[in-house]
Coordinates of C-alpha atoms in Angstrom, one line a residue:
X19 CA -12.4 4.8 30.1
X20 CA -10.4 3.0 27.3
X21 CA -6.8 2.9 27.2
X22 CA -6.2 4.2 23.6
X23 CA -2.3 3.3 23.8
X24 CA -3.7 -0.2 23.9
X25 CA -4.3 -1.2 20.3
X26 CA -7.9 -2.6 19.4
X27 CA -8.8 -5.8 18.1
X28 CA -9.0 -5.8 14.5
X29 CA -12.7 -5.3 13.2
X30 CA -15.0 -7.9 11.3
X31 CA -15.4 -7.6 8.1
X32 CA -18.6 -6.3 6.9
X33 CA -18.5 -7.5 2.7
X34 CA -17.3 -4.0 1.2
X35 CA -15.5 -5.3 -1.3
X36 CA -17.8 -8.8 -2.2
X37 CA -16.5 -10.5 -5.0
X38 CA -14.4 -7.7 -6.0
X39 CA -10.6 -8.6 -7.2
X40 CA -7.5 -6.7 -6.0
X41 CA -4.0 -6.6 -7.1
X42 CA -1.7 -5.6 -3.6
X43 CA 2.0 -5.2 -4.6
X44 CA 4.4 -5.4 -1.5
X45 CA 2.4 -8.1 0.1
X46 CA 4.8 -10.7 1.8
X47 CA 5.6 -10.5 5.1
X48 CA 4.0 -8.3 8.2
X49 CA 3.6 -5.3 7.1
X50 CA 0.7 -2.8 5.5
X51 CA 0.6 -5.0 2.6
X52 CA -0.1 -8.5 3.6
X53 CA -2.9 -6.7 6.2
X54 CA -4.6 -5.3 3.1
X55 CA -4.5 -8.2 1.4
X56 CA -6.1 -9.8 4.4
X57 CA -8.7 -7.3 4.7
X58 CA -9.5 -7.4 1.0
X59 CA -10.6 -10.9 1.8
X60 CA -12.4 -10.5 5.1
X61 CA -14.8 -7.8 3.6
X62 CA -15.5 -10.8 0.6
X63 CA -13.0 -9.7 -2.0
X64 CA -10.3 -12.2 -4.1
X65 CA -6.7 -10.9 -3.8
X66 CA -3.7 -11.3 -6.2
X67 CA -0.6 -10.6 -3.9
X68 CA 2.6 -9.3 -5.3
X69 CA 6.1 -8.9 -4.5
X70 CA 9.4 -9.3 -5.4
X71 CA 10.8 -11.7 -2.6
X72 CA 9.7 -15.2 -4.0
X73 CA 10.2 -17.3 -1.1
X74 CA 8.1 -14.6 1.7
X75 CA 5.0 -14.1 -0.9
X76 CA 4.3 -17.6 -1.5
X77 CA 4.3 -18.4 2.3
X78 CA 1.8 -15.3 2.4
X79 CA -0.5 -16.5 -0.5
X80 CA -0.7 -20.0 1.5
X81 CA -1.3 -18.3 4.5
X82 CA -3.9 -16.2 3.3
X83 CA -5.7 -18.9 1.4
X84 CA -5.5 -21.7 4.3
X85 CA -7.1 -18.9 6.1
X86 CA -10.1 -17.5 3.6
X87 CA -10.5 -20.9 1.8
X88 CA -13.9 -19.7 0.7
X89 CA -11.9 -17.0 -1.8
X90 CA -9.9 -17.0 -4.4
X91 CA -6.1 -15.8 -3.5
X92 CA -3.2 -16.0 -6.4
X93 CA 0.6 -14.7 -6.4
X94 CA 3.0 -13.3 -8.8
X95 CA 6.6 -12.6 -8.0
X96 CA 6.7 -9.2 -9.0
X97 CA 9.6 -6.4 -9.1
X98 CA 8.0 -3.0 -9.3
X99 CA 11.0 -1.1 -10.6
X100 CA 10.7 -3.4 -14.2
X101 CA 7.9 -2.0 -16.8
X102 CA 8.4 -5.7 -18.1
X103 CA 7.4 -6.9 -14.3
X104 CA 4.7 -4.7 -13.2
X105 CA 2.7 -5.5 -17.0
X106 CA 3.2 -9.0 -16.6
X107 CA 1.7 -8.7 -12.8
X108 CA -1.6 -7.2 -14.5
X109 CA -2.1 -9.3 -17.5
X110 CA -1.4 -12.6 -15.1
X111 CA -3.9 -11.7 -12.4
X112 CA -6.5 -10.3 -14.7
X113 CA -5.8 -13.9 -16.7
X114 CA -6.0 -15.6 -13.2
X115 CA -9.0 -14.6 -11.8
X116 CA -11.0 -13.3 -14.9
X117 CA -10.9 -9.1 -14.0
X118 CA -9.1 -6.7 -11.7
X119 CA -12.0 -4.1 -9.6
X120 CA -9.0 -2.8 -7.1
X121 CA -5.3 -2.0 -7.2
X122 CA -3.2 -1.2 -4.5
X123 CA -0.1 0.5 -4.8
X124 CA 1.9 -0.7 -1.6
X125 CA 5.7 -0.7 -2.7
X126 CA 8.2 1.6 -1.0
X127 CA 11.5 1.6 0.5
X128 CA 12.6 3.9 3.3
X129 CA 16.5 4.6 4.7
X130 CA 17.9 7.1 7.1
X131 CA 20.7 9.0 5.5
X132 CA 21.4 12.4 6.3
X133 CA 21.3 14.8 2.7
X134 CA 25.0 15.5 3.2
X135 CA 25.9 11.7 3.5
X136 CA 23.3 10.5 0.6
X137 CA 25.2 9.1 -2.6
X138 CA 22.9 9.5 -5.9
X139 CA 22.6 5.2 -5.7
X140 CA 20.7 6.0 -2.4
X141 CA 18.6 8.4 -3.7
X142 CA 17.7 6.8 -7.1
X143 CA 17.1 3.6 -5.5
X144 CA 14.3 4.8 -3.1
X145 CA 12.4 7.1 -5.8
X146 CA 12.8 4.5 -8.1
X147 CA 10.7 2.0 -5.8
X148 CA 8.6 4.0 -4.0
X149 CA 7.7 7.0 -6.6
X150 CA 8.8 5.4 -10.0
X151 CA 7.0 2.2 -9.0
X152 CA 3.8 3.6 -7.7
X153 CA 4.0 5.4 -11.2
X154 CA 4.5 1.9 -13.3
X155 CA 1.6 0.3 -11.1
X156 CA -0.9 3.3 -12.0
X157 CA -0.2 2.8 -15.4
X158 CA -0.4 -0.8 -15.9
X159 CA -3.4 -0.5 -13.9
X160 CA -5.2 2.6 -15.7
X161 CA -4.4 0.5 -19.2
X162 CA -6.2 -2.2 -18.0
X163 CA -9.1 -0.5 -16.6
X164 CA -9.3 1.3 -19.7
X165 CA -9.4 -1.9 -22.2
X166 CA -11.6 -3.5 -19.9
X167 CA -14.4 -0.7 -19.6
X168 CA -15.6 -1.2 -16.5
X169 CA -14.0 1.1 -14.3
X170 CA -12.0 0.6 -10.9
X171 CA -10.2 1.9 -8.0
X172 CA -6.3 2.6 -7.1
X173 CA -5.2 3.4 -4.2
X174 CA -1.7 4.4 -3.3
X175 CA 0.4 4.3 0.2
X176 CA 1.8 7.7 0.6
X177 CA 3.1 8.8 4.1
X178 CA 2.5 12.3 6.3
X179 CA 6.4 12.1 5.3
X180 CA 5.5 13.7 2.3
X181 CA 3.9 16.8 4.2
X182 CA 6.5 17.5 7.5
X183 CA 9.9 16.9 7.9
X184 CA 12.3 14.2 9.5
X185 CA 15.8 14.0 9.8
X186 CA 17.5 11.6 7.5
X187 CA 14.0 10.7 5.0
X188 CA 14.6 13.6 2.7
X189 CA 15.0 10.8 -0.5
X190 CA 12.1 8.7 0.9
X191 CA 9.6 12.2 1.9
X192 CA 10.6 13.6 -1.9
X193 CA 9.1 10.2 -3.4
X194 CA 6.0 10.1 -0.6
X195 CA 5.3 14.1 -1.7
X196 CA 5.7 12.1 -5.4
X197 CA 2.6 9.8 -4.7
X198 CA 1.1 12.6 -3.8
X199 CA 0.9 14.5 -6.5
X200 CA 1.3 11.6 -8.8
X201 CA -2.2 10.8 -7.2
X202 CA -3.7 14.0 -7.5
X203 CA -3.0 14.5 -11.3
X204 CA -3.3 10.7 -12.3
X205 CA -6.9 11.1 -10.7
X206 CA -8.3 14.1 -12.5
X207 CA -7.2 11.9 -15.6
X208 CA -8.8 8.7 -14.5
X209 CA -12.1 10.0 -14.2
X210 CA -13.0 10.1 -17.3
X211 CA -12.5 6.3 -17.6
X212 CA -14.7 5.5 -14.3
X213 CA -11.7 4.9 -12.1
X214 CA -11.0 6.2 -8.8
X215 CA -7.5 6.7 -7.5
X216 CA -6.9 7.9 -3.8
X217 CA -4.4 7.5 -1.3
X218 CA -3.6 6.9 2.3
X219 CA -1.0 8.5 4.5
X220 CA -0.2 6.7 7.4
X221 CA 2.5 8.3 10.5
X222 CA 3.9 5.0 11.3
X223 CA 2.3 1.5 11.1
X224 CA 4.9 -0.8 13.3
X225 CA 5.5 -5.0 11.8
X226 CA 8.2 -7.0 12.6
X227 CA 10.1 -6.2 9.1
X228 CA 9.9 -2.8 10.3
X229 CA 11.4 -3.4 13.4
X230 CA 14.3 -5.2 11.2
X231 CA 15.2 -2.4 9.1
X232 CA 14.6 0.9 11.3
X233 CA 16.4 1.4 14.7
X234 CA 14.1 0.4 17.7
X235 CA 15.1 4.0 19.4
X236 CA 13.9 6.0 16.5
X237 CA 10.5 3.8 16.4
X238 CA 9.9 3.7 20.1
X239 CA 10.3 7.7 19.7
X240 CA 7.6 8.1 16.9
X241 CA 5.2 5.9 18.4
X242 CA 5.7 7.9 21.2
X243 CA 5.0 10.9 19.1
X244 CA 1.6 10.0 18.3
X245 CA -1.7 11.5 20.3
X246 CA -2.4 7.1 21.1
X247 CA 1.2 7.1 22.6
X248 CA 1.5 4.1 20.0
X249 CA 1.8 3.2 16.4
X250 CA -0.5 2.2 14.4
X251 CA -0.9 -1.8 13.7
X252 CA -1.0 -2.4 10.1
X253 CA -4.9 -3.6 9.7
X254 CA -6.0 0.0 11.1
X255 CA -4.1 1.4 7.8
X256 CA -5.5 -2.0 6.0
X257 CA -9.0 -0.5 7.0
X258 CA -8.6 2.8 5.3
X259 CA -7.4 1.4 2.2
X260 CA -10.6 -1.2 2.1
X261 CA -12.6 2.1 2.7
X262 CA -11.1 3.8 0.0
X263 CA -11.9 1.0 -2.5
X264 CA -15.1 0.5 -1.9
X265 CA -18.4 2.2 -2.7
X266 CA -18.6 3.9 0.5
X267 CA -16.2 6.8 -0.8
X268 CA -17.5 7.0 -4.4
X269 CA -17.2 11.1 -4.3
X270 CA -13.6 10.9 -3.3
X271 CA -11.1 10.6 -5.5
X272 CA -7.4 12.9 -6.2
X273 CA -7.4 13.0 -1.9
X274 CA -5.1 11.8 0.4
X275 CA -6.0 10.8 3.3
X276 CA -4.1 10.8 6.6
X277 CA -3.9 7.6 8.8
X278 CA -2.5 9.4 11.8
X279 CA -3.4 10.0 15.5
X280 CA -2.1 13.5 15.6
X281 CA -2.0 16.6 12.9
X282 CA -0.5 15.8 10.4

Protein backbone atom coordinates (compact mmCIF):
# COMPACT_ATOMS: atom_id res chain seq x y z
CA UNK A 1 0.00 0.00 0.00
CA UNK A 2 1.50 3.53 -0.67
CA UNK A 3 2.22 5.94 1.80
CA UNK A 4 0.31 8.99 0.41
CA UNK A 5 1.90 11.45 3.04
CA UNK A 6 5.04 10.58 1.27
CA UNK A 7 5.16 12.92 -1.75
CA UNK A 8 5.73 11.26 -5.29
CA UNK A 9 8.42 11.85 -7.60
CA UNK A 10 7.71 14.44 -10.03
CA UNK A 11 6.31 12.87 -13.41
CA UNK A 12 8.10 12.99 -16.99
CA UNK A 13 7.07 15.10 -19.20
CA UNK A 14 5.09 13.77 -21.96
CA UNK A 15 5.43 17.07 -24.81
CA UNK A 16 1.87 18.81 -24.00
CA UNK A 17 2.97 21.97 -24.55
CA UNK A 18 5.77 21.24 -27.71
CA UNK A 19 7.02 24.30 -28.97
CA UNK A 20 4.52 26.33 -27.39
CA UNK A 21 5.78 29.75 -25.55
CA UNK A 22 4.68 30.79 -22.06
CA UNK A 23 5.01 33.98 -20.15
CA UNK A 24 5.11 32.82 -16.04
CA UNK A 25 5.12 35.94 -13.84
CA UNK A 26 6.33 35.24 -10.10
CA UNK A 27 8.90 32.84 -11.33
CA UNK A 28 12.20 33.20 -9.13
CA UNK A 29 12.81 31.32 -6.46
CA UNK A 30 11.03 27.86 -5.08
CA UNK A 31 7.81 28.25 -5.33
CA UNK A 32 4.57 27.40 -7.81
CA UNK A 33 6.17 29.67 -10.29
CA UNK A 34 9.62 28.58 -11.04
CA UNK A 35 7.95 24.69 -10.99
CA UNK A 36 5.68 25.88 -13.84
CA UNK A 37 8.14 27.31 -15.64
CA UNK A 38 9.98 24.04 -15.23
CA UNK A 39 7.21 21.99 -16.34
CA UNK A 40 6.48 24.26 -19.32
CA UNK A 41 9.84 23.13 -20.51
CA UNK A 42 9.73 19.35 -19.62
CA UNK A 43 6.48 18.86 -21.60
CA UNK A 44 8.62 20.74 -24.76
CA UNK A 45 7.51 24.28 -24.36
CA UNK A 46 9.89 27.76 -24.34
CA UNK A 47 9.32 29.86 -21.10
CA UNK A 48 9.71 33.64 -20.61
CA UNK A 49 10.09 33.94 -16.63
CA UNK A 50 9.07 37.09 -14.92
CA UNK A 51 9.41 38.81 -11.70
CA UNK A 52 10.19 41.62 -9.93
CA UNK A 53 13.23 40.53 -7.81
CA UNK A 54 16.22 40.99 -10.43
CA UNK A 55 18.89 39.22 -8.75
CA UNK A 56 16.45 35.64 -7.78
CA UNK A 57 14.98 35.54 -11.53
CA UNK A 58 18.07 35.68 -13.32
CA UNK A 59 19.62 32.81 -11.21
CA UNK A 60 16.21 30.99 -12.13
CA UNK A 61 16.43 31.67 -15.96
CA UNK A 62 20.18 30.24 -15.73
CA UNK A 63 19.09 27.51 -13.85
CA UNK A 64 16.34 26.60 -16.01
CA UNK A 65 18.25 26.95 -19.18
CA UNK A 66 21.63 24.98 -17.97
CA UNK A 67 18.94 22.49 -17.27
CA UNK A 68 16.61 22.33 -20.75
CA UNK A 69 19.41 23.58 -23.04
CA UNK A 70 17.54 22.13 -25.90
CA UNK A 71 14.72 25.18 -25.26
CA UNK A 72 14.58 28.47 -25.41
CA UNK A 73 14.25 30.26 -21.77
CA UNK A 74 14.27 34.35 -21.57
CA UNK A 75 13.67 36.76 -18.39
CA UNK A 76 12.23 40.13 -17.86
CA UNK A 77 12.35 41.89 -14.48
CA UNK A 78 8.89 42.50 -14.16
CA UNK A 79 6.71 44.38 -11.39
CA UNK A 80 3.05 43.40 -11.82
CA UNK A 81 1.49 46.26 -9.94
CA UNK A 82 2.93 48.85 -13.07
CA UNK A 83 0.59 48.92 -16.35
CA UNK A 84 3.98 50.30 -17.77
CA UNK A 85 5.73 46.88 -16.47
CA UNK A 86 3.33 44.16 -17.14
CA UNK A 87 3.03 45.77 -21.16
CA UNK A 88 6.57 45.88 -21.47
CA UNK A 89 6.81 42.09 -20.12
CA UNK A 90 4.48 41.05 -23.21
CA UNK A 91 5.78 43.13 -26.00
CA UNK A 92 9.57 41.93 -24.87
CA UNK A 93 8.90 38.16 -24.73
CA UNK A 94 6.60 38.15 -27.76
CA UNK A 95 9.78 40.28 -29.37
CA UNK A 96 12.11 37.62 -27.78
CA UNK A 97 10.95 34.53 -28.82
CA UNK A 98 8.75 35.49 -31.89
CA UNK A 99 4.84 34.68 -30.17
CA UNK A 100 3.27 33.98 -26.81
CA UNK A 101 0.74 30.46 -26.91
CA UNK A 102 0.46 30.53 -22.82
CA UNK A 103 0.24 32.96 -20.01
CA UNK A 104 0.37 32.29 -16.55
CA UNK A 105 -0.80 34.52 -14.04
CA UNK A 106 1.35 33.49 -10.87
CA UNK A 107 1.81 36.79 -8.69
CA UNK A 108 0.31 37.08 -5.21
CA UNK A 109 1.21 38.17 -1.90
CA UNK A 110 -0.32 36.68 1.27
CA UNK A 111 -0.06 38.12 5.18
CA UNK A 112 -1.75 37.13 8.34
CA UNK A 113 -3.48 40.10 9.88
CA UNK A 114 -6.44 39.83 11.79
CA UNK A 115 -9.46 42.42 10.07
CA UNK A 116 -9.40 44.42 13.34
CA UNK A 117 -5.52 44.93 13.14
CA UNK A 118 -5.43 45.46 9.07
CA UNK A 119 -4.35 49.19 8.13
CA UNK A 120 -5.79 50.15 4.50
CA UNK A 121 -1.69 49.91 3.30
CA UNK A 122 -2.12 46.21 4.19
CA UNK A 123 -5.06 45.66 2.37
CA UNK A 124 -4.38 47.71 -0.79
CA UNK A 125 -1.01 46.25 -1.04
CA UNK A 126 -2.20 42.57 -1.29
CA UNK A 127 -5.24 43.26 -3.76
CA UNK A 128 -3.13 45.32 -5.56
CA UNK A 129 -0.64 42.31 -6.32
CA UNK A 130 -2.57 39.52 -6.23
CA UNK A 131 -6.14 40.74 -7.73
CA UNK A 132 -5.06 44.07 -9.51
CA UNK A 133 -2.02 42.29 -11.01
CA UNK A 134 -3.74 39.12 -12.22
CA UNK A 135 -6.14 41.79 -13.80
CA UNK A 136 -3.08 43.89 -15.62
CA UNK A 137 -1.56 40.38 -16.76
CA UNK A 138 -5.02 39.28 -18.38
CA UNK A 139 -5.13 42.34 -20.17
CA UNK A 140 -1.74 42.66 -21.59
CA UNK A 141 -2.21 39.19 -22.41
CA UNK A 142 -5.85 39.26 -24.04
CA UNK A 143 -4.40 42.45 -26.17
CA UNK A 144 -1.81 40.52 -27.52
CA UNK A 145 -3.67 37.47 -28.36
CA UNK A 146 -6.09 39.57 -29.90
CA UNK A 147 -3.49 41.50 -32.38
CA UNK A 148 -1.81 38.44 -32.97
CA UNK A 149 -5.00 36.21 -34.08
CA UNK A 150 -4.08 33.14 -33.24
CA UNK A 151 -5.62 32.45 -30.06
CA UNK A 152 -4.05 31.23 -26.58
CA UNK A 153 -4.49 30.14 -23.10
CA UNK A 154 -4.33 32.03 -19.45
CA UNK A 155 -4.31 30.57 -16.60
CA UNK A 156 -4.49 32.12 -13.26
CA UNK A 157 -3.33 30.94 -9.56
CA UNK A 158 -6.33 31.34 -7.36
CA UNK A 159 -6.52 29.57 -3.93
CA UNK A 160 -9.45 27.43 -2.07
CA UNK A 161 -8.87 30.69 0.13
CA UNK A 162 -11.14 32.31 -2.07
CA UNK A 163 -14.00 29.75 -1.23
CA UNK A 164 -13.63 28.95 2.95
CA UNK A 165 -12.34 30.86 5.57
CA UNK A 166 -9.09 31.37 7.60
CA UNK A 167 -8.22 33.43 10.31
CA UNK A 168 -6.09 36.43 9.48
CA UNK A 169 -6.26 36.03 5.10
CA UNK A 170 -9.46 38.05 4.85
CA UNK A 171 -7.31 40.81 2.37
CA UNK A 172 -5.50 37.93 0.58
CA UNK A 173 -9.07 35.38 0.27
CA UNK A 174 -11.02 38.89 -0.99
CA UNK A 175 -8.30 39.12 -3.87
CA UNK A 176 -8.18 34.95 -4.43
CA UNK A 177 -12.40 35.18 -4.58
CA UNK A 178 -11.10 38.27 -7.15
CA UNK A 179 -9.27 35.82 -9.57
CA UNK A 180 -12.08 34.01 -9.35
CA UNK A 181 -14.40 35.85 -10.70
CA UNK A 182 -12.04 37.95 -12.68
CA UNK A 183 -11.52 34.49 -14.38
CA UNK A 184 -14.91 33.59 -14.85
CA UNK A 185 -16.08 36.89 -16.62
CA UNK A 186 -12.66 37.57 -18.46
CA UNK A 187 -13.35 33.97 -19.96
CA UNK A 188 -16.79 34.35 -21.39
CA UNK A 189 -15.10 37.49 -23.08
CA UNK A 190 -12.03 35.71 -24.37
CA UNK A 191 -13.79 33.25 -26.27
CA UNK A 192 -14.71 35.00 -28.91
CA UNK A 193 -10.98 35.70 -29.66
CA UNK A 194 -9.93 31.83 -29.39
CA UNK A 195 -8.45 32.18 -26.00
CA UNK A 196 -8.87 30.08 -23.10
CA UNK A 197 -8.57 31.41 -19.50
CA UNK A 198 -8.82 28.94 -16.51
CA UNK A 199 -7.55 28.76 -13.14
CA UNK A 200 -6.11 26.63 -10.43
CA UNK A 201 -6.82 26.61 -6.77
CA UNK A 202 -4.39 25.00 -4.85
CA UNK A 203 -4.78 24.45 -0.46
CA UNK A 204 -1.21 24.88 0.22
CA UNK A 205 1.87 24.10 -1.94
CA UNK A 206 4.94 24.22 0.73
CA UNK A 207 8.77 25.94 -0.83
CA UNK A 208 11.39 27.17 1.08
CA UNK A 209 10.14 31.09 0.46
CA UNK A 210 7.09 29.91 1.98
CA UNK A 211 8.51 28.54 4.87
CA UNK A 212 10.37 32.21 5.18
CA UNK A 213 7.36 34.32 5.21
CA UNK A 214 4.55 32.06 7.02
CA UNK A 215 5.00 30.66 10.57
CA UNK A 216 6.24 26.97 10.56
CA UNK A 217 3.21 26.21 13.33
CA UNK A 218 0.56 27.50 11.03
CA UNK A 219 2.02 25.47 7.99
CA UNK A 220 2.76 22.25 9.82
CA UNK A 221 -1.09 22.64 10.95
CA UNK A 222 -2.45 23.02 7.22
CA UNK A 223 -0.49 20.38 5.88
CA UNK A 224 -1.74 18.50 8.54
CA UNK A 225 -5.13 19.51 7.46
CA UNK A 226 -5.08 17.84 4.22
CA UNK A 227 -6.64 14.13 3.48
CA UNK A 228 -2.36 13.25 2.32
CA UNK A 229 -1.40 14.51 5.89
CA UNK A 230 0.99 16.78 3.70
CA UNK A 231 1.24 19.76 1.44
CA UNK A 232 1.34 19.74 -1.83
CA UNK A 233 4.98 20.18 -3.58
CA UNK A 234 4.90 22.78 -6.04
CA UNK A 235 5.26 20.61 -9.51
CA UNK A 236 1.94 18.68 -8.45
CA UNK A 237 0.22 22.36 -8.77
CA UNK A 238 2.91 22.96 -11.80
CA UNK A 239 1.07 19.80 -13.30
CA UNK A 240 -2.40 21.21 -13.22
CA UNK A 241 -1.42 24.35 -14.73
CA UNK A 242 0.50 22.47 -17.79
CA UNK A 243 -2.94 20.57 -18.05
CA UNK A 244 -4.81 23.48 -18.25
CA UNK A 245 -2.78 25.01 -21.07
CA UNK A 246 -2.66 22.41 -23.18
CA UNK A 247 -5.09 20.73 -25.67
CA UNK A 248 -6.08 18.17 -23.37
CA UNK A 249 -8.73 20.63 -21.69
CA UNK A 250 -9.90 22.42 -24.82
CA UNK A 251 -13.77 22.41 -23.54
CA UNK A 252 -12.76 24.05 -20.32
CA UNK A 253 -12.47 27.35 -19.92
CA UNK A 254 -14.21 30.18 -17.07
CA UNK A 255 -13.47 26.95 -14.29
CA UNK A 256 -11.45 26.85 -11.46
CA UNK A 257 -10.09 24.08 -10.55
CA UNK A 258 -9.04 22.86 -7.09
CA UNK A 259 -5.58 21.48 -6.40
CA UNK A 260 -6.41 20.07 -3.01
CA UNK A 261 -6.44 16.64 -1.22
CA UNK A 262 -9.60 17.31 0.73
CA UNK A 263 -13.13 19.32 -0.13
CA UNK A 264 -12.53 22.18 -0.77
Amino acid sequence: MPDLSIAPEPTPGHGLLTDRVAVVTAAAGTGIGSATARRILEEGGDVVVSDWHERRLKQTAEELAAAFPQRRVGSVVCDVTSTEQVDELYRAAAQRLGRIDIAVNNAGLGGETPVVDMTDEQWDKVLDITLNGTFRCTRAALNYFRTAGHGGVIVNNASVLGWRAQHGQAHYAAAKAGVMALTRCSAVEAAELGVRINAVSPSIARHAFLDKVSSTELLDRLSAGEAFGRAAEPWEVATTIAMLASDYTSYMTGEVVSVSSQRA
